[in-house]
mmCIF file of C-alpha atoms and ligand atoms in Angstrom:
data_model
loop_
_atom_site.group_PDB
_atom_site.id
_atom_site.type_symbol
_atom_site.label_atom_id
_atom_site.label_comp_id
_atom_site.label_asym_id
_atom_site.label_seq_id
_atom_site.Cartn_x
_atom_site.Cartn_y
_atom_site.Cartn_z
ATOM 1 C CA MET A 1 -74.250 179.773 35.083
ATOM 2 C CA SER A 2 -71.718 177.866 32.263
ATOM 3 C CA GLU A 3 -69.004 176.266 32.983
ATOM 4 C CA ASN A 4 -66.468 179.458 31.645
ATOM 5 C CA GLU A 5 -67.972 181.595 33.788
ATOM 6 C CA THR A 6 -67.522 179.344 36.998
ATOM 7 C CA LYS A 7 -63.717 178.506 35.719
ATOM 8 C CA ASN A 8 -61.222 180.840 37.235
ATOM 9 C CA LEU A 9 -58.261 182.273 34.513
ATOM 10 C CA LEU A 10 -55.914 183.284 37.130
ATOM 11 C CA GLU A 11 -56.088 182.727 41.292
ATOM 12 C CA VAL A 12 -54.271 183.818 43.209
ATOM 13 C CA SER A 13 -53.551 182.422 47.190
ATOM 14 C CA HIS A 14 -51.614 184.145 50.129
ATOM 15 C CA LEU A 15 -49.493 185.715 47.777
ATOM 16 C CA LYS A 16 -46.472 187.650 49.166
ATOM 17 C CA GLN A 17 -43.472 189.634 47.909
ATOM 18 C CA TYR A 18 -41.085 190.782 50.844
ATOM 19 C CA PHE A 19 -38.349 193.115 49.281
ATOM 20 C CA PRO A 20 -35.105 192.960 51.098
ATOM 21 C CA VAL A 21 -34.027 196.653 52.412
ATOM 22 C CA SER A 22 -31.095 197.887 54.422
ATOM 23 C CA GLN A 23 -31.707 199.844 57.603
ATOM 24 C CA GLY A 24 -28.164 200.042 59.494
ATOM 25 C CA LEU A 25 -26.073 197.814 59.129
ATOM 26 C CA HIS A 26 -28.869 194.994 58.639
ATOM 27 C CA LYS A 27 -30.621 193.929 55.583
ATOM 28 C CA VAL A 28 -34.433 194.025 56.316
ATOM 29 C CA PRO A 29 -37.682 192.923 54.388
ATOM 30 C CA LEU A 30 -40.509 195.514 53.132
ATOM 31 C CA LYS A 31 -43.625 193.438 53.120
ATOM 32 C CA ALA A 32 -45.107 194.844 50.251
ATOM 33 C CA VAL A 33 -47.463 192.935 49.992
ATOM 34 C CA ASP A 34 -48.296 190.304 52.149
ATOM 35 C CA ASP A 35 -50.471 187.089 52.189
ATOM 36 C CA ILE A 36 -53.329 189.014 49.656
ATOM 37 C CA SER A 37 -55.994 185.966 47.893
ATOM 38 C CA PHE A 38 -58.066 186.665 44.167
ATOM 39 C CA ALA A 39 -59.191 185.043 41.838
ATOM 40 C CA ILE A 40 -60.091 186.668 38.194
ATOM 41 C CA ARG A 41 -62.520 184.709 35.839
ATOM 42 C CA PRO A 42 -61.945 184.533 32.333
ATOM 43 C CA GLY A 43 -63.238 188.430 30.180
ATOM 44 C CA GLU A 44 -63.914 189.670 33.601
ATOM 45 C CA THR A 45 -62.251 193.001 35.178
ATOM 46 C CA LEU A 46 -60.647 193.008 38.665
ATOM 47 C CA GLY A 47 -60.391 196.742 40.067
ATOM 48 C CA LEU A 48 -57.673 197.080 42.624
ATOM 49 C CA VAL A 49 -56.999 200.626 44.636
ATOM 50 C CA GLY A 50 -55.283 201.720 47.511
ATOM 51 C CA GLU A 51 -53.419 205.101 48.361
ATOM 52 C CA SER A 52 -49.896 205.448 46.859
ATOM 53 C CA GLY A 53 -47.600 202.479 47.999
ATOM 54 C CA CYS A 54 -50.473 199.671 49.749
ATOM 55 C CA GLY A 55 -48.607 197.466 47.259
ATOM 56 C CA LYS A 56 -50.509 197.992 43.879
ATOM 57 C CA THR A 57 -47.532 197.899 41.385
ATOM 58 C CA THR A 58 -45.893 195.222 43.127
ATOM 59 C CA VAL A 59 -49.379 192.310 43.378
ATOM 60 C CA GLY A 60 -49.268 193.571 39.443
ATOM 61 C CA ARG A 61 -45.462 192.366 38.273
ATOM 62 C CA SER A 62 -45.769 189.936 41.214
ATOM 63 C CA LEU A 63 -48.819 187.699 39.520
ATOM 64 C CA LEU A 64 -46.539 187.757 36.481
ATOM 65 C CA ARG A 65 -43.653 187.021 37.675
ATOM 66 C CA LEU A 66 -41.071 190.118 37.141
ATOM 67 C CA TYR A 67 -40.676 189.712 40.641
ATOM 68 C CA GLU A 68 -40.563 186.835 41.537
ATOM 69 C CA PRO A 69 -42.802 186.096 43.957
ATOM 70 C CA THR A 70 -41.328 185.759 47.786
ATOM 71 C CA ALA A 71 -43.908 183.172 48.524
ATOM 72 C CA GLY A 72 -47.910 181.917 47.353
ATOM 73 C CA LYS A 73 -49.613 179.862 44.581
ATOM 74 C CA ILE A 74 -50.479 181.635 41.221
ATOM 75 C CA THR A 75 -52.056 179.100 38.861
ATOM 76 C CA PHE A 76 -53.204 180.214 35.225
ATOM 77 C CA ASP A 77 -55.281 179.029 33.071
ATOM 78 C CA GLY A 78 -55.090 175.731 34.810
ATOM 79 C CA GLU A 79 -52.038 175.823 35.399
ATOM 80 C CA VAL A 80 -49.639 176.215 38.716
ATOM 81 C CA LEU A 81 -46.990 178.762 37.421
ATOM 82 C CA PHE A 82 -45.364 179.461 40.703
ATOM 83 C CA ASP A 83 -45.848 177.636 44.074
ATOM 84 C CA SER A 84 -43.794 178.383 47.178
ATOM 85 C CA GLY A 85 -44.867 175.933 48.658
ATOM 86 C CA GLU A 86 -46.332 176.732 51.976
ATOM 87 C CA GLN A 87 -49.924 174.628 52.990
ATOM 88 C CA TYR A 88 -52.882 176.393 54.336
ATOM 89 C CA ASP A 89 -55.445 175.704 56.563
ATOM 90 C CA GLU A 90 -59.935 177.073 55.692
ATOM 91 C CA ASN A 91 -59.795 179.030 57.952
ATOM 92 C CA GLY A 92 -56.559 180.740 56.474
ATOM 93 C CA LYS A 93 -53.895 179.480 59.368
ATOM 94 C CA MET A 94 -50.825 178.631 57.791
ATOM 95 C CA ILE A 95 -49.803 174.799 58.910
ATOM 96 C CA VAL A 96 -46.824 174.249 60.748
ATOM 97 C CA ASP A 97 -44.833 171.767 62.630
ATOM 98 C CA ALA A 98 -44.041 171.414 66.502
ATOM 99 C CA MET A 99 -41.855 173.368 66.331
ATOM 100 C CA GLY A 100 -43.754 176.821 64.322
ATOM 101 C CA LYS A 101 -42.354 176.093 61.006
ATOM 102 C CA PRO A 102 -44.125 175.307 57.863
ATOM 103 C CA ILE A 103 -45.267 172.172 56.769
ATOM 104 C CA TYR A 104 -44.067 172.644 52.350
ATOM 105 C CA GLY A 105 -46.292 170.366 49.874
ATOM 106 C CA GLN A 106 -44.635 170.503 46.141
ATOM 107 C CA LYS A 107 -42.905 173.292 45.220
ATOM 108 C CA ILE A 108 -43.315 174.854 41.516
ATOM 109 C CA LYS A 109 -41.391 177.910 39.777
ATOM 110 C CA LYS A 110 -42.697 176.768 35.833
ATOM 111 C CA ASP A 111 -40.534 178.473 32.790
ATOM 112 C CA MET A 112 -42.599 181.479 32.642
ATOM 113 C CA LEU A 113 -41.906 181.773 28.474
ATOM 114 C CA PRO A 114 -44.576 180.388 26.762
ATOM 115 C CA TYR A 115 -47.491 182.457 29.307
ATOM 116 C CA ARG A 116 -45.165 185.691 28.888
ATOM 117 C CA LYS A 117 -47.571 185.773 24.922
ATOM 118 C CA GLU A 118 -50.914 185.171 27.779
ATOM 119 C CA MET A 119 -49.943 187.407 30.287
ATOM 120 C CA GLN A 120 -49.217 191.520 29.686
ATOM 121 C CA MET A 121 -48.779 194.795 31.465
ATOM 122 C CA VAL A 122 -49.849 198.303 30.175
ATOM 123 C CA PHE A 123 -47.858 200.567 31.724
ATOM 124 C CA GLN A 124 -49.221 204.057 32.953
ATOM 125 C CA ASP A 125 -46.777 205.921 31.770
ATOM 126 C CA PRO A 126 -47.497 205.765 28.789
ATOM 127 C CA TYR A 127 -43.961 208.414 28.085
ATOM 128 C CA SER A 128 -41.107 206.409 29.091
ATOM 129 C CA SER A 129 -42.655 203.306 28.945
ATOM 130 C CA LEU A 130 -42.273 203.276 24.918
ATOM 131 C CA ASN A 131 -38.826 203.902 23.440
ATOM 132 C CA PRO A 132 -39.793 207.279 21.282
ATOM 133 C CA ARG A 133 -37.045 206.216 18.690
ATOM 134 C CA MET A 134 -38.881 203.453 17.068
ATOM 135 C CA THR A 135 -41.610 203.867 14.551
ATOM 136 C CA VAL A 136 -44.830 202.767 15.951
ATOM 137 C CA GLU A 137 -44.611 199.927 12.490
ATOM 138 C CA ASP A 138 -41.985 198.452 15.497
ATOM 139 C CA ILE A 139 -42.847 198.857 18.603
ATOM 140 C CA ILE A 140 -46.109 196.834 17.910
ATOM 141 C CA GLY A 141 -43.983 194.588 15.837
ATOM 142 C CA GLU A 142 -41.084 193.458 18.635
ATOM 143 C CA PRO A 143 -43.878 191.228 19.983
ATOM 144 C CA LEU A 144 -44.290 189.408 16.863
ATOM 145 C CA ASP A 145 -40.240 189.213 16.565
ATOM 146 C CA VAL A 146 -40.468 187.791 19.943
ATOM 147 C CA HIS A 147 -42.828 185.131 19.851
ATOM 148 C CA LYS A 148 -42.504 184.723 15.891
ATOM 149 C CA LEU A 149 -45.699 184.678 15.093
ATOM 150 C CA TYR A 150 -45.970 185.433 11.559
ATOM 151 C CA THR A 151 -43.943 183.730 8.801
ATOM 152 C CA SER A 152 -44.084 186.846 5.525
ATOM 153 C CA LYS A 153 -43.199 190.381 5.956
ATOM 154 C CA ALA A 154 -46.688 190.960 4.035
ATOM 155 C CA GLU A 155 -48.034 189.184 7.290
ATOM 156 C CA ARG A 156 -46.198 190.640 10.021
ATOM 157 C CA ARG A 157 -47.168 194.593 8.475
ATOM 158 C CA GLU A 158 -50.354 193.016 8.018
ATOM 159 C CA LYS A 159 -51.486 192.564 11.930
ATOM 160 C CA ILE A 160 -49.890 195.284 12.684
ATOM 161 C CA LEU A 161 -52.340 197.204 10.948
ATOM 162 C CA SER A 162 -54.709 195.728 11.943
ATOM 163 C CA LEU A 163 -53.970 196.437 15.692
ATOM 164 C CA MET A 164 -53.600 200.087 14.798
ATOM 165 C CA GLU A 165 -57.459 199.777 13.493
ATOM 166 C CA LEU A 166 -58.347 198.040 17.065
ATOM 167 C CA VAL A 167 -57.464 200.491 19.166
ATOM 168 C CA GLY A 168 -58.221 203.912 17.724
ATOM 169 C CA LEU A 169 -55.152 204.671 14.912
ATOM 170 C CA ASN A 170 -54.659 205.051 11.908
ATOM 171 C CA ALA A 171 -52.519 202.911 9.464
ATOM 172 C CA GLU A 172 -49.892 206.229 7.963
ATOM 173 C CA HIS A 173 -48.907 206.600 11.428
ATOM 174 C CA ALA A 174 -46.950 203.146 11.169
ATOM 175 C CA MET A 175 -44.080 204.606 10.118
ATOM 176 C CA ARG A 176 -44.035 207.822 12.459
ATOM 177 C CA TYR A 177 -42.206 207.218 16.037
ATOM 178 C CA ALA A 178 -43.985 207.347 19.175
ATOM 179 C CA HIS A 179 -42.509 210.820 20.192
ATOM 180 C CA GLU A 180 -44.739 212.921 17.641
ATOM 181 C CA PHE A 181 -48.044 211.174 19.509
ATOM 182 C CA SER A 182 -49.842 212.382 22.268
ATOM 183 C CA GLY A 183 -50.058 210.609 26.054
ATOM 184 C CA GLY A 184 -53.383 208.835 24.707
ATOM 185 C CA GLN A 185 -51.849 208.097 21.594
ATOM 186 C CA ARG A 186 -49.075 206.943 22.897
ATOM 187 C CA GLN A 187 -51.501 204.544 25.228
ATOM 188 C CA ARG A 188 -52.982 203.077 22.233
ATOM 189 C CA ILE A 189 -50.225 202.540 20.553
ATOM 190 C CA GLY A 190 -48.631 200.300 24.370
ATOM 191 C CA ILE A 191 -52.168 198.451 24.215
ATOM 192 C CA ALA A 192 -51.486 197.186 20.514
ATOM 193 C CA ARG A 193 -48.178 195.953 21.461
ATOM 194 C CA ALA A 194 -49.527 194.129 24.746
ATOM 195 C CA LEU A 195 -52.432 192.993 22.377
ATOM 196 C CA ALA A 196 -50.283 191.548 19.286
ATOM 197 C CA VAL A 197 -49.197 188.855 21.324
ATOM 198 C CA ASP A 198 -53.114 187.729 21.267
ATOM 199 C CA PRO A 199 -53.055 187.899 25.333
ATOM 200 C CA LYS A 200 -56.135 186.976 27.862
ATOM 201 C CA PHE A 201 -54.577 188.570 30.470
ATOM 202 C CA ILE A 202 -53.708 192.365 30.872
ATOM 203 C CA VAL A 203 -52.323 194.308 34.014
ATOM 204 C CA CYS A 204 -53.069 197.915 33.536
ATOM 205 C CA ASP A 205 -51.370 199.585 35.755
ATOM 206 C CA GLU A 206 -52.169 203.193 36.209
ATOM 207 C CA ALA A 207 -52.779 203.223 32.487
ATOM 208 C CA VAL A 208 -55.135 206.036 31.805
ATOM 209 C CA SER A 209 -53.802 208.207 35.287
ATOM 210 C CA ALA A 210 -50.987 209.672 33.366
ATOM 211 C CA LEU A 211 -54.135 211.065 30.406
ATOM 212 C CA ASP A 212 -55.948 214.440 30.137
ATOM 213 C CA VAL A 213 -59.437 213.819 32.042
ATOM 214 C CA SER A 214 -61.552 214.275 28.882
ATOM 215 C CA ILE A 215 -58.614 211.575 27.222
ATOM 216 C CA GLN A 216 -58.866 208.923 29.876
ATOM 217 C CA ALA A 217 -62.995 208.829 29.827
ATOM 218 C CA GLN A 218 -62.191 207.634 26.024
ATOM 219 C CA VAL A 219 -59.123 205.316 26.648
ATOM 220 C CA VAL A 220 -61.112 203.380 29.721
ATOM 221 C CA ASN A 221 -64.546 202.724 26.653
ATOM 222 C CA MET A 222 -61.633 201.515 24.405
ATOM 223 C CA PHE A 223 -60.670 198.725 26.950
ATOM 224 C CA GLU A 224 -64.170 198.050 26.947
ATOM 225 C CA GLU A 225 -64.310 197.846 23.671
ATOM 226 C CA LEU A 226 -61.302 195.969 23.570
ATOM 227 C CA GLN A 227 -62.602 192.770 26.392
ATOM 228 C CA GLU A 228 -66.573 192.618 24.272
ATOM 229 C CA LYS A 229 -64.854 191.654 20.793
ATOM 230 C CA LEU A 230 -61.469 190.229 22.131
ATOM 231 C CA GLY A 231 -62.806 188.410 26.065
ATOM 232 C CA VAL A 232 -59.131 189.350 27.364
ATOM 233 C CA ALA A 233 -59.674 190.096 31.601
ATOM 234 C CA TYR A 234 -58.179 193.300 33.136
ATOM 235 C CA LEU A 235 -56.068 193.803 36.715
ATOM 236 C CA PHE A 236 -57.271 197.592 36.454
ATOM 237 C CA ILE A 237 -54.500 198.823 38.506
ATOM 238 C CA ALA A 238 -56.462 203.291 40.036
ATOM 239 C CA HIS A 239 -56.468 205.329 41.810
ATOM 240 C CA ASP A 240 -59.266 207.237 40.617
ATOM 241 C CA LEU A 241 -62.590 205.055 42.300
ATOM 242 C CA LEU A 242 -64.415 206.489 39.644
ATOM 243 C CA VAL A 243 -63.004 205.295 36.884
ATOM 244 C CA VAL A 244 -62.291 201.456 38.939
ATOM 245 C CA HIS A 245 -66.305 201.750 39.633
ATOM 246 C CA HIS A 246 -67.255 202.949 35.549
ATOM 247 C CA ILE A 247 -64.717 199.484 33.602
ATOM 248 C CA SER A 248 -64.470 197.073 36.997
ATOM 249 C CA ASP A 249 -66.809 194.245 37.093
ATOM 250 C CA ARG A 250 -64.964 193.641 40.785
ATOM 251 C CA ILE A 251 -63.987 195.726 42.513
ATOM 252 C CA ALA A 252 -60.591 194.666 45.686
ATOM 253 C CA VAL A 253 -59.454 197.371 47.919
ATOM 254 C CA MET A 254 -55.447 197.410 49.073
ATOM 255 C CA TYR A 255 -53.928 198.947 52.908
ATOM 256 C CA LEU A 256 -50.321 198.879 53.370
ATOM 257 C CA GLY A 257 -50.011 195.471 51.129
ATOM 258 C CA HIS A 258 -53.282 193.677 52.748
ATOM 259 C CA MET A 259 -56.144 193.433 50.703
ATOM 260 C CA MET A 260 -59.058 194.781 53.247
ATOM 261 C CA GLU A 261 -62.490 194.034 51.101
ATOM 262 C CA ILE A 262 -63.329 192.076 47.694
ATOM 263 C CA ALA A 263 -66.895 192.374 45.964
ATOM 264 C CA ASP A 264 -68.959 193.611 42.665
ATOM 265 C CA ALA A 265 -67.943 196.990 41.749
ATOM 266 C CA ASP A 266 -71.337 198.681 42.403
ATOM 267 C CA GLU A 267 -72.167 195.860 45.730
ATOM 268 C CA LEU A 268 -68.514 197.737 46.874
ATOM 269 C CA ASN A 269 -70.167 201.274 45.948
ATOM 270 C CA ASN A 270 -73.280 201.651 47.194
ATOM 271 C CA ASN A 271 -72.641 198.856 50.667
ATOM 272 C CA PRO A 272 -68.949 199.285 51.415
ATOM 273 C CA MET A 273 -67.840 197.922 54.737
ATOM 274 C CA HIS A 274 -64.885 197.794 55.950
ATOM 275 C CA PRO A 275 -63.650 201.055 57.553
ATOM 276 C CA TYR A 276 -60.959 201.470 54.695
ATOM 277 C CA THR A 277 -63.165 201.524 51.397
ATOM 278 C CA LEU A 278 -65.074 203.876 53.697
ATOM 279 C CA SER A 279 -62.818 206.992 54.062
ATOM 280 C CA LEU A 280 -61.727 206.182 49.900
ATOM 281 C CA LEU A 281 -65.369 206.150 48.840
ATOM 282 C CA SER A 282 -65.952 210.149 50.484
ATOM 283 C CA ALA A 283 -62.957 210.990 49.544
ATOM 284 C CA VAL A 284 -63.848 210.625 46.031
ATOM 285 C CA PRO A 285 -65.283 214.414 44.859
ATOM 286 C CA ILE A 286 -69.189 214.410 44.217
ATOM 287 C CA PRO A 287 -69.588 216.762 41.278
ATOM 288 C CA ASP A 288 -72.879 218.447 42.903
ATOM 289 C CA PRO A 289 -72.401 220.521 46.035
ATOM 290 C CA GLU A 290 -75.187 220.236 47.426
ATOM 291 C CA THR A 291 -75.072 216.897 47.343
ATOM 292 C CA ALA A 292 -71.021 217.168 48.654
ATOM 293 C CA ARG A 293 -72.378 219.626 52.056
ATOM 294 C CA LYS A 294 -74.657 217.009 52.847
ATOM 295 C CA SER A 295 -72.420 213.019 53.088
ATOM 296 C CA LYS A 296 -70.582 213.201 55.961
ATOM 297 C CA ARG A 297 -67.231 212.470 54.937
ATOM 298 C CA ILE A 298 -64.969 210.594 56.512
ATOM 299 C CA VAL A 299 -61.584 212.523 56.863
ATOM 300 C CA LEU A 300 -58.397 209.847 57.560
ATOM 301 C CA GLU A 301 -56.284 211.086 60.280
ATOM 302 C CA GLY A 302 -52.509 210.387 59.773
ATOM 303 C CA ASP A 303 -50.265 208.429 57.773
ATOM 304 C CA VAL A 304 -49.876 205.138 56.267
ATOM 305 C CA PRO A 305 -47.180 204.069 58.275
ATOM 306 C CA SER A 306 -44.090 202.528 56.801
ATOM 307 C CA PRO A 307 -44.126 198.756 55.644
ATOM 308 C CA LEU A 308 -41.181 198.066 57.654
ATOM 309 C CA HIS A 309 -42.885 199.375 60.647
ATOM 310 C CA MET A 310 -45.928 197.552 60.268
ATOM 311 C CA PRO A 311 -49.203 197.942 63.266
ATOM 312 C CA SER A 312 -49.097 195.009 64.633
ATOM 313 C CA GLY A 313 -52.895 193.419 64.239
ATOM 314 C CA CYS A 314 -54.985 195.091 62.092
ATOM 315 C CA PRO A 315 -52.823 196.962 59.483
ATOM 316 C CA PHE A 316 -55.245 199.471 59.337
ATOM 317 C CA ARG A 317 -55.980 199.859 63.132
ATOM 318 C CA THR A 318 -53.550 202.948 63.462
ATOM 319 C CA ARG A 319 -56.364 205.317 61.341
ATOM 320 C CA CYS A 320 -59.393 203.782 62.642
ATOM 321 C CA LYS A 321 -61.884 204.947 64.500
ATOM 322 C CA TYR A 322 -63.437 201.610 65.115
ATOM 323 C CA ALA A 323 -60.369 199.984 66.669
ATOM 324 C CA THR A 324 -60.610 197.592 69.630
ATOM 325 C CA GLU A 325 -58.132 195.447 71.864
ATOM 326 C CA GLN A 326 -57.881 192.737 69.261
ATOM 327 C CA CYS A 327 -57.729 194.884 66.803
ATOM 328 C CA ALA A 328 -54.007 194.858 67.928
ATOM 329 C CA MET A 329 -53.778 191.514 68.302
ATOM 330 C CA GLU A 330 -54.995 189.431 65.307
ATOM 331 C CA MET A 331 -54.558 190.333 62.090
ATOM 332 C CA PRO A 332 -58.280 189.894 60.272
ATOM 333 C CA GLN A 333 -58.754 187.457 57.468
ATOM 334 C CA LEU A 334 -61.323 188.254 54.348
ATOM 335 C CA LYS A 335 -64.035 186.373 55.468
ATOM 336 C CA ASP A 336 -67.387 185.941 52.789
ATOM 337 C CA ARG A 337 -70.382 188.141 53.653
ATOM 338 C CA GLY A 338 -72.927 186.455 51.398
ATOM 339 C CA ASN A 339 -72.821 187.483 47.419
ATOM 340 C CA GLY A 340 -69.190 187.418 47.200
ATOM 341 C CA HIS A 341 -68.354 190.335 49.072
ATOM 342 C CA PHE A 342 -65.208 188.993 51.351
ATOM 343 C CA VAL A 343 -64.325 192.386 54.615
ATOM 344 C CA ALA A 344 -61.153 191.688 56.547
ATOM 345 C CA CYS A 345 -62.871 193.288 60.037
ATOM 346 C CA HIS A 346 -63.475 192.132 63.394
ATOM 347 C CA ASN A 347 -66.063 194.505 63.636
ATOM 348 C CA LYS A 348 -68.148 193.959 60.398
HETATM 349 N N1 ATP B 401 -38.578 196.795 44.058
HETATM 350 C C1 ATP B 401 -38.444 197.513 45.283
HETATM 351 N N2 ATP B 401 -37.532 197.571 46.129
HETATM 352 C C2 ATP B 401 -38.172 197.916 47.238
HETATM 353 N N3 ATP B 401 -39.009 197.968 47.880
HETATM 354 C C3 ATP B 401 -39.788 198.150 46.585
HETATM 355 C C4 ATP B 401 -39.664 198.193 45.836
HETATM 356 N N4 ATP B 401 -40.684 197.962 45.147
HETATM 357 C C5 ATP B 401 -41.927 198.700 45.759
HETATM 358 N N5 ATP B 401 -41.709 198.993 46.879
HETATM 359 C C6 ATP B 401 -42.257 199.305 47.936
HETATM 360 O O1 ATP B 401 -43.272 198.772 47.808
HETATM 361 C C7 ATP B 401 -43.916 199.213 48.555
HETATM 362 C C8 ATP B 401 -45.526 198.922 47.773
HETATM 363 O O2 ATP B 401 -44.741 199.607 46.199
HETATM 364 P P1 ATP B 401 -45.905 199.672 44.845
HETATM 365 O O3 ATP B 401 -45.047 200.763 43.959
HETATM 366 O O4 ATP B 401 -46.353 198.071 44.833
HETATM 367 O O5 ATP B 401 -46.881 200.618 45.385
HETATM 368 P P2 ATP B 401 -48.418 201.391 44.352
HETATM 369 O O6 ATP B 401 -49.517 200.959 45.226
HETATM 370 O O7 ATP B 401 -47.900 200.244 43.789
HETATM 371 O O8 ATP B 401 -47.850 203.116 44.984
HETATM 372 P P3 ATP B 401 -48.156 203.750 43.568
HETATM 373 O O9 ATP B 401 -49.939 204.006 43.381
HETATM 374 O O10 ATP B 401 -47.593 204.606 44.221
HETATM 375 O O11 ATP B 401 -48.336 203.289 41.840
HETATM 376 C C9 ATP B 401 -43.564 200.870 48.878
HETATM 377 O O12 ATP B 401 -43.368 200.665 50.307
HETATM 378 C C10 ATP B 401 -42.580 200.742 47.816
HETATM 379 O O13 ATP B 401 -41.533 201.729 48.403
HETATM 380 S S1 SF4 B 402 -60.295 195.513 62.547
HETATM 381 FE FE1 SF4 B 402 -59.715 197.163 63.791
HETATM 382 S S2 SF4 B 402 -58.752 198.619 63.062
HETATM 383 FE FE2 SF4 B 402 -59.248 197.293 61.187
HETATM 384 S S3 SF4 B 402 -60.365 198.055 60.622
HETATM 385 FE FE3 SF4 B 402 -61.534 196.311 61.451
HETATM 386 S S4 SF4 B 402 -62.338 197.889 63.086
HETATM 387 FE FE4 SF4 B 402 -60.527 198.502 62.777
HETATM 388 MG MG1 MG B 403 -48.173 201.530 41.393
#
């Protein structure tokens, strides 16, 4: 393995994002993301899946520090951008003093401005994330202006036109307004805008979910081609496991703010271990009706609990048919089951 393959571009450890919300007269913490860890290698795509409200967008926004994390450590390209200072032992337990209080190490909060260029985000809704009254040229040119990435008007225009070409837009579209374009084309404009600053990492938050299925495939292919050309890494957030499986090198599964399973995309698809992943996979539509009839679907019963009323122990236990007493008492940690396949479950 070359050094590039072993060195992570992004490392996230024990990330927590709690939002204070009002309950009666009190403020209580809504634990949208609760102690999750993962890494992304340069040029890699990590898919992030899970039901609505499980914390996917919050992970993306927190690691770009669009939300200031409640706790955790974020390292990007060898630089620690954020560290709340808590320390953990090798079993993932926080190191505390005799009174149960955390023993803090160094706290770090780097100014994000120099890193904004390196880490970009593409949003779900291409209709609301682009200003409809701006021309394509100005939408793509704005990040070039902000980061002063040209020395003349001619260079600015040249850069914009080559970005448009990169994402498959015609040069004559440059002076048109965002509202004149279809969803798929708008998403291409959004991606060109994200690429304008030559980032190493892009969070794609449901970037194709709002598009028609036929357009989805084109845009997903474009994401892949851009990755091959530019070597950019993606955190690819999506509901649709088929889309995620197609584009991802590895896939991470979240439930109620926690990471349940991470593995190579094919390994997760062929050998899912966590009961929640099993139920997610069996909910994926099977194109062939005969195969669909024979397959034993696992239907998830009950709703996702509110993050304000988390179950004790394993967050999935209220819907898990394998739950035991231990599951109510102890939160399972992600453990390596070999070949980089990590699962958080007491009974696997
Ligand atoms: N700014 C906020 N203030 C308070 N609560 C929030 C905030 N943002 C998100 N939440 C809550 O945090 C939890 C996780 O939300 P998040 O949007 O990250 O989920 P998601 O997995 O992206 O869902 P979806 O698939 O619907 O986009 C939800 O319970 C949500 O209501
Ligand atoms: S830890 Fe227990 S409740 Fe949680 S997924 Fe595993 S078996 Fe189910
Ligand atoms: Mg979301």
